[in-house]
Coordinates of C-alpha atoms and ligand atoms in Angstrom, one line a residue:
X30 CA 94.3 89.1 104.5
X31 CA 93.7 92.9 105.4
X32 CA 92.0 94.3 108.4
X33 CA 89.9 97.2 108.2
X34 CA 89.5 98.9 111.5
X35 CA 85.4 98.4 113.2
X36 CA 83.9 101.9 112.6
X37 CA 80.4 103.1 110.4
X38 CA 82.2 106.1 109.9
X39 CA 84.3 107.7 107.1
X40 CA 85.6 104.8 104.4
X41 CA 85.2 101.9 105.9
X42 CA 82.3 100.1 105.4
X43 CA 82.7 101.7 101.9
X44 CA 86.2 99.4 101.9
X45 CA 84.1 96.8 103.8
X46 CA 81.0 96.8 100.8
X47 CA 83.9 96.7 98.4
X48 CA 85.8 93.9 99.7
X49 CA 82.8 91.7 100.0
X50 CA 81.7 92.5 96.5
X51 CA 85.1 91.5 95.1
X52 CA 85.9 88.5 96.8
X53 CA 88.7 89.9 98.8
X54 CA 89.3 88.3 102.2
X55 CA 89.1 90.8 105.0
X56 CA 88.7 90.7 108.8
X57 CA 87.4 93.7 110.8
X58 CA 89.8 94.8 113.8
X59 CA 89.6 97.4 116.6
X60 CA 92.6 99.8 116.5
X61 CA 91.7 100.8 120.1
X62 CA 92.3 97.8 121.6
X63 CA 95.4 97.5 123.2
X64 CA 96.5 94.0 121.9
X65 CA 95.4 95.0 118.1
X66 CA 99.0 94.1 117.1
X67 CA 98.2 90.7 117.8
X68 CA 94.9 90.7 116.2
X69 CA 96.5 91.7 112.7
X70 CA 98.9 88.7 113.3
X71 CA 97.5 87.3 110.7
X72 CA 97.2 89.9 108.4
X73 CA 99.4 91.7 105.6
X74 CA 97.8 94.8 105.5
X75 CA 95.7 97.4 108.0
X76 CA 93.4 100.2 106.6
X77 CA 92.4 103.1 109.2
X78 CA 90.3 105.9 108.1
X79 CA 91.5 107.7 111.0
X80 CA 89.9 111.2 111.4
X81 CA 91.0 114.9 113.0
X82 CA 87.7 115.4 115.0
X83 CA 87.8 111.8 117.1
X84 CA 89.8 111.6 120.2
X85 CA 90.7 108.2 120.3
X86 CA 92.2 108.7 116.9
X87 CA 94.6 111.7 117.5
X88 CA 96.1 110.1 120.5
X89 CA 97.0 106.6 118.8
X90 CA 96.4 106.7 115.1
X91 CA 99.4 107.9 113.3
X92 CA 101.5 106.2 115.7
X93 CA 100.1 102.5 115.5
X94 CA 100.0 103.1 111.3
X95 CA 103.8 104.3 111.6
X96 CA 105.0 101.6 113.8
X97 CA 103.2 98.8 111.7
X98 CA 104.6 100.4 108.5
X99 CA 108.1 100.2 110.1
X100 CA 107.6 96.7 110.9
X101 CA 106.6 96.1 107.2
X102 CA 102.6 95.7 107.0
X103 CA 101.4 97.4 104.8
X104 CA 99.0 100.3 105.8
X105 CA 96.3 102.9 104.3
X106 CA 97.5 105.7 105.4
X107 CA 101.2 105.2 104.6
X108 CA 103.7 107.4 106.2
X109 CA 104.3 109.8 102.9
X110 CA 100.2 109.8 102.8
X111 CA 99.8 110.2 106.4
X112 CA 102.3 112.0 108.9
X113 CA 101.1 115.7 107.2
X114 CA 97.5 115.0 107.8
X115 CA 96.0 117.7 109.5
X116 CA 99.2 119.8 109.8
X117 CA 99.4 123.2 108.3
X118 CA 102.7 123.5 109.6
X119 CA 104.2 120.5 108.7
X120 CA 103.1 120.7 105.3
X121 CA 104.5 124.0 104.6
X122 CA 107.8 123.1 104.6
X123 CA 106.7 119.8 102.9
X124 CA 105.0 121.9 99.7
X125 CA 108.1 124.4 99.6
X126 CA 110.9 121.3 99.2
X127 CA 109.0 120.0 96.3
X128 CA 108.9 122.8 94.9
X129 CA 104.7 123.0 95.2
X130 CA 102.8 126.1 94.2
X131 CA 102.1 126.7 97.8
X132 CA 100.6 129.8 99.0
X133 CA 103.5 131.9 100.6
X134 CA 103.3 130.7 104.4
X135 CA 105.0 132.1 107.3
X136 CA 105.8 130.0 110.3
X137 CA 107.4 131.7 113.5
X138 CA 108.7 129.7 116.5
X139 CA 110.1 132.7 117.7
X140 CA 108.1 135.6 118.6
X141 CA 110.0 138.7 117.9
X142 CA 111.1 137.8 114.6
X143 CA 106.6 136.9 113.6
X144 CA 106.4 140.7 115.3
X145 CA 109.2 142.0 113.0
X146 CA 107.8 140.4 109.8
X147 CA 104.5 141.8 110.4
X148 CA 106.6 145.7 109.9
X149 CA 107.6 144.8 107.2
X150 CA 104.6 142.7 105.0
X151 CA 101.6 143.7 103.8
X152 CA 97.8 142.6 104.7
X153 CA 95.5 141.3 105.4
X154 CA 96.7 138.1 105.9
X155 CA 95.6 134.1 106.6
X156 CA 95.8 133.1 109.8
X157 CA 95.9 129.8 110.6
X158 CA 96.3 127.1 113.0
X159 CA 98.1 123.8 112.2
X160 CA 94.9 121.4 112.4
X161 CA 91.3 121.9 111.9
X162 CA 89.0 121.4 108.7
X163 CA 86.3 122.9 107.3
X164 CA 87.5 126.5 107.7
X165 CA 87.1 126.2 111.4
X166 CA 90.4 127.1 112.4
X167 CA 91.0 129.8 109.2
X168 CA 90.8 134.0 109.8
X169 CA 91.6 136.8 108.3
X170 CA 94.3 139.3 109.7
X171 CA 93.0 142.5 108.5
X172 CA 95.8 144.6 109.5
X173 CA 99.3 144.8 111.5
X174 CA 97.5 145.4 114.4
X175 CA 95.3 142.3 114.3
X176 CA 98.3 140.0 113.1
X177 CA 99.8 141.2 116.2
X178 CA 97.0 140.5 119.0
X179 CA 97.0 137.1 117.2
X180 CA 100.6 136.8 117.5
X181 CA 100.8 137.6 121.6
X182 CA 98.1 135.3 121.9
X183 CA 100.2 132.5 120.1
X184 CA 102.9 133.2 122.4
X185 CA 100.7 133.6 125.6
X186 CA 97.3 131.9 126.4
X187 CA 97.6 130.0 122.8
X188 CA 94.6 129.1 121.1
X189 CA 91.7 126.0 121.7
X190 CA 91.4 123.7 118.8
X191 CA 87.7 124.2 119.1
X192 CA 86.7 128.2 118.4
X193 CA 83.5 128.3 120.3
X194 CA 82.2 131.5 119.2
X195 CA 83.1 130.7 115.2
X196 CA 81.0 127.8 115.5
X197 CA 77.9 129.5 116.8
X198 CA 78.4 132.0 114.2
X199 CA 78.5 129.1 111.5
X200 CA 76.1 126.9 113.0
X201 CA 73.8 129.9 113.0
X202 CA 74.2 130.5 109.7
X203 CA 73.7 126.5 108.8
X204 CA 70.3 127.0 110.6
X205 CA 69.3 129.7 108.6
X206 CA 69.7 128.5 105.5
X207 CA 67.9 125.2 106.5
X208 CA 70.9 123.2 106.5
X209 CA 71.0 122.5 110.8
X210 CA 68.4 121.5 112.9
X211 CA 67.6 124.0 116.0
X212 CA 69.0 121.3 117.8
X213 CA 72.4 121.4 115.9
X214 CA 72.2 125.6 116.4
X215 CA 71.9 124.6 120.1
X216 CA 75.2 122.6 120.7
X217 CA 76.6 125.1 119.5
X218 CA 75.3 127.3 123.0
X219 CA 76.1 124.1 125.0
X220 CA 79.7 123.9 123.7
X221 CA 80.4 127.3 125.1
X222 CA 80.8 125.5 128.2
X223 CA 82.0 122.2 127.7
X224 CA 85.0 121.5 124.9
X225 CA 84.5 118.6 122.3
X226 CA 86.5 116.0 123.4
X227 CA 88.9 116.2 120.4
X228 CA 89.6 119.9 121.6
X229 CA 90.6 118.6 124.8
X230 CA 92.9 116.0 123.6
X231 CA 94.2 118.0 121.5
X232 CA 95.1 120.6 124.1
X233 CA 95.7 124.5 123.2
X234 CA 98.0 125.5 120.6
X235 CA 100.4 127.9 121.3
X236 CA 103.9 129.0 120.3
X237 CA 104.1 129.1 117.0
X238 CA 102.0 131.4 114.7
X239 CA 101.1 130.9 111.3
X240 CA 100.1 133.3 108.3
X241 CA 99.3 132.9 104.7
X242 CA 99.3 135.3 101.6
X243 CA 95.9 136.3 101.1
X244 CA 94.9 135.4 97.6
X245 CA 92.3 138.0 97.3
X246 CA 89.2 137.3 94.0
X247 CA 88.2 133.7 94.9
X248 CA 84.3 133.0 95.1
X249 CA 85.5 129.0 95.2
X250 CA 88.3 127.2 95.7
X251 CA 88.9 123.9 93.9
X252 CA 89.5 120.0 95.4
X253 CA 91.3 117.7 93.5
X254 CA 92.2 114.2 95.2
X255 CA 94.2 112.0 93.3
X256 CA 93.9 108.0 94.0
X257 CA 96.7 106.5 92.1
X258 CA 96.7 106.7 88.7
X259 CA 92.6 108.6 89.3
X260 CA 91.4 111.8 90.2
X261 CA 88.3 113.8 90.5
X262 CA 87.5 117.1 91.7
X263 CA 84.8 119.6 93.7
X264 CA 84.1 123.3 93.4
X265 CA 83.6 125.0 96.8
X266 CA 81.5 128.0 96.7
X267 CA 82.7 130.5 99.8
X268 CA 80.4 131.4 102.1
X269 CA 78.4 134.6 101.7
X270 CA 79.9 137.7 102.7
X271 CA 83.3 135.2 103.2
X272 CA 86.4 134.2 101.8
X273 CA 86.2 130.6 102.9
X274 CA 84.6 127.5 100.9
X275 CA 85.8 124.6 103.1
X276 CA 83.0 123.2 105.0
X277 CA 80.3 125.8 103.5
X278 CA 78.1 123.1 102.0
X279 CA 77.5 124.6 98.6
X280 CA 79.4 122.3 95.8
X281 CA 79.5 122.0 92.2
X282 CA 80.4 119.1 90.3
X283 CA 80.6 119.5 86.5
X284 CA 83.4 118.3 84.6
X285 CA 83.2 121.7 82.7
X286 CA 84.2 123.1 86.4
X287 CA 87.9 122.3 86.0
X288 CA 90.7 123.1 84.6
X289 CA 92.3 120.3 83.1
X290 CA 96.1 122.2 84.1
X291 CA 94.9 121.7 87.8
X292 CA 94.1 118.1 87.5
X293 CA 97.8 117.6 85.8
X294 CA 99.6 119.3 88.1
X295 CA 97.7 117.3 91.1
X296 CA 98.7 114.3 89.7
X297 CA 102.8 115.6 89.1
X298 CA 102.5 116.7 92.9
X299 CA 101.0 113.4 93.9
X300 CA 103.7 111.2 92.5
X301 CA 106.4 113.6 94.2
X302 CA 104.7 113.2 97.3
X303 CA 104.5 109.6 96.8
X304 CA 101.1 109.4 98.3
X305 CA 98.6 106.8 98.1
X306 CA 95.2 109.3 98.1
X307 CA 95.8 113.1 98.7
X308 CA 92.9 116.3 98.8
X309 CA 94.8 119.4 96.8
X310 CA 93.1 122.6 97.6
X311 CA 93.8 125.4 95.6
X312 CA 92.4 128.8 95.2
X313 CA 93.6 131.3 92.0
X314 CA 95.8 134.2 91.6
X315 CA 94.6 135.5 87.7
X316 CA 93.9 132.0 86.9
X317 CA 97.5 130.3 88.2
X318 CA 96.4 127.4 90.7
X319 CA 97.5 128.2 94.2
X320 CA 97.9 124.9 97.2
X321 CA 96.3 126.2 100.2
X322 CA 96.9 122.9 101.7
X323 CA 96.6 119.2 101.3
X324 CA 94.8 116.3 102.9
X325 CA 94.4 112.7 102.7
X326 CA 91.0 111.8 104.3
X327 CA 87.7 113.6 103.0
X328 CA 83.8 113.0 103.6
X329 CA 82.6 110.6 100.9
X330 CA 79.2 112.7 101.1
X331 CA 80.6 115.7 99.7
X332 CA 82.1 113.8 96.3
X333 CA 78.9 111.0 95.5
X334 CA 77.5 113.4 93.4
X335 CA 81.0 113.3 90.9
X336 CA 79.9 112.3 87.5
X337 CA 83.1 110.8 86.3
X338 CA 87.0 110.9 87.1
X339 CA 90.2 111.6 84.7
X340 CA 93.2 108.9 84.7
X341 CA 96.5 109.7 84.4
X342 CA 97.1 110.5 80.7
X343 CA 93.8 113.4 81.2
X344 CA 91.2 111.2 80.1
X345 CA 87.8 111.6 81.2
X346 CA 85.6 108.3 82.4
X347 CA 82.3 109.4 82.8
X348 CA 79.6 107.9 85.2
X349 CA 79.5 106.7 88.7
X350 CA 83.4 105.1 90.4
X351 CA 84.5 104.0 93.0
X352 CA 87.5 106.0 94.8
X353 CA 87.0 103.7 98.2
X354 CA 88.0 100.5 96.1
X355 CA 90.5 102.1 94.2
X356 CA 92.1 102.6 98.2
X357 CA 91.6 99.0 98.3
X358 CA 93.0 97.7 95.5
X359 CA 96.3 99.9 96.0
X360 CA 96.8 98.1 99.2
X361 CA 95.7 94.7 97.7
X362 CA 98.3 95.2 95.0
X363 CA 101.5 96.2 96.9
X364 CA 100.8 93.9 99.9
X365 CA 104.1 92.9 101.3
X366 CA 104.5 88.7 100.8
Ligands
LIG13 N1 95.6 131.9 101.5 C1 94.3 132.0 101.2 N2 93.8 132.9 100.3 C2 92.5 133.0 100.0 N3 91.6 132.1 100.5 C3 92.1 131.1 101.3 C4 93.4 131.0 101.7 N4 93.6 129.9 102.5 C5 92.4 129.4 102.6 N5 91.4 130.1 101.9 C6 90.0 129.8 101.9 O1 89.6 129.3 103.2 C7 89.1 128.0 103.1 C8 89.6 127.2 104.3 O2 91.1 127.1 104.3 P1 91.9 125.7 104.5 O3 91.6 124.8 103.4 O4 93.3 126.1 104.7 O5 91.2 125.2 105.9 P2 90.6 123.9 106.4 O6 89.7 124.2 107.5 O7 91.8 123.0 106.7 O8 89.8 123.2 105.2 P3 89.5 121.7 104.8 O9 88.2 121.4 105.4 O10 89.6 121.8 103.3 O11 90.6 120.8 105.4 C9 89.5 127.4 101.8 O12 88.5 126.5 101.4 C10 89.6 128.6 100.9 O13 88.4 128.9 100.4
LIG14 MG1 91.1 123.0 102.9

């Protein structure tokens, strides 16, 4: 039997809806509760679509999937899926020792030698933190000067999780174009005061500072996940008067969008990475595909409107899928005894 952890949110009642059509036995669980390694007693498999933004989740998510994967049941999001998720800085040294078309990243523990590099590169430059989606945690370093406020506040104060003043600024724009109630533009004034709780679990990041090559030309960048032996993809439109598509809201879908080179490469870097689903975001320098970073949980609103996925040989199946019960049937297939 598999256990799909008790929340509306994210895949599950997707996995839930597909389960039931299919005849597969499931039992709901709740990963919060302290004895939920005795609830899954009798169960071969767990599914978690465990997310960045909810507290609960970044304290005890990776490490009840990791210690239940050790002890042999089998989980959605396995390790090689998983223990990246929603780290820039882990996954830049990840991309680099498979040889991915990352980016070039810079990482710096030490903050003399992210002060030296900054004499001697160019900008502007990325700057990132390790988490965050949706662009929220993403600038540009115009010059050296910038990269080095950012860089003695990496090493001092550190940064919150949660940029207040970015978030207004989006949230403002969100209202204007109709796509945020007055009441979302408000939170965004009532959050100057009090921190979302993930921001607060998450505690402020400091010392270490990362930086990116800014790939300069890109009105979109491009999403491919790859389920298996499936893919699909998105085209994210940047913001206006912006570099940055994550999170914007304006997507295309069209299978004429893509590249078919991107979708082959996603799936060679999937099977290296050995990854049960994984979100490949690239942008373009003269038409090469570029990682920017990688991901193994998305919002299924954002990817409904796909009209058809490639397998693995580049064939296109066209009409409506199902990526959520391809999850499934992954875990179904490989259960442990
Ligand atoms: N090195 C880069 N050069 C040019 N554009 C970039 C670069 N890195 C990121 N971008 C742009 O900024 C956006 C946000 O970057 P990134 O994907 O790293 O952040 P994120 O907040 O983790 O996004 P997601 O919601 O996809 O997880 C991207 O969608 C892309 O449009
Ligand atoms: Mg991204």
């Amino acid at each position: 039997m598999i256990a799909i952890h008790n929340s509306p949110s994210g895949f599950h009642t997707r996995w839930e809806n597909y389960c039931l059509q299919n005849n597969i036995t499931y039992k709901t669980v709740n990963c919060y509760d302290s004895d939920i390694v005795s609830q899954l007693a009798d169960c071969k498999a767990l599914m978690w679509h465990h997310h960045q933004g909810n507290p609960c989740d970044l304290n005890i998510a990776k490490p009840i999937l990791f210690a239940l994967e050790h002890a042999g049941i089998k989980v959605f999001p396995d390790f090689h899926t998983n223990w990246h998720f929603d780290d820039k800085v882990g996954q830049k040294y990840l991309l680099e020792a498979i040889n991915a078309p990352l980016v070039p990243t810079y990482v710096f523990v030490d903050k003399q030698k992210a002060i030296d590099w900054t004499k001697s590169t160019d900008f502007p430059k990325v700057f990132k933190l390790r988490g965050g989606a949706g662009s929220q945690n993403v600038k540009l370093a115009h010059t050296e000067t910038e990269a080095r406020k950012l860089i003695h506040q990496a090493f001092g104060r550190g940064f919150s999780n949660y940029d207040k003043w970015g978030s207004i600024r989006e949230r403002y724009r969100k209202w204007r174009l109709g796509k945020t109630t007055t009441f979302g533009l408000l939170k965004g004034f009532i959050r100057l005061g009090i921190s979302p709780p993930f921001a607060k679990v998450m505690g402020r990041e400091s010392g270490y500072v990362y930086f990116q090559d800014f790939i300069p030309g890109n009105d979109h960048d491009i999403r491919v996940v790859v389920i298996g032996d499936k893919a699909f993809a998105i085209k994210r439109m940047v913001r206006k008067n912006d570099f940055r598509a994550s999170g914007g809201g304006n997507i295309m879908y069209n299978k004429e969008l893509f590249d078919i080179s991107t979708l082959k490469l996603s799936f060679e870097l999937s099977e290296k990475l050995k990854t049960q689903c994984v979100a490949f975001d690239f942008v373009f320098e003269e038409g090469t595909p570029l990682l920017v970073e990688i991901s193994y949980g998305f919002s299924p609103a954002g990817y409904e409107a796909c009209p058809g996925y490639w397998d693995k040989s580049l064939a296109w199946h066209n009409g409506r899928f199902n990526p959520y019960g391809w999850m499934v049937d992954e875990i179904v297939k490989t259960q442990i005894g």
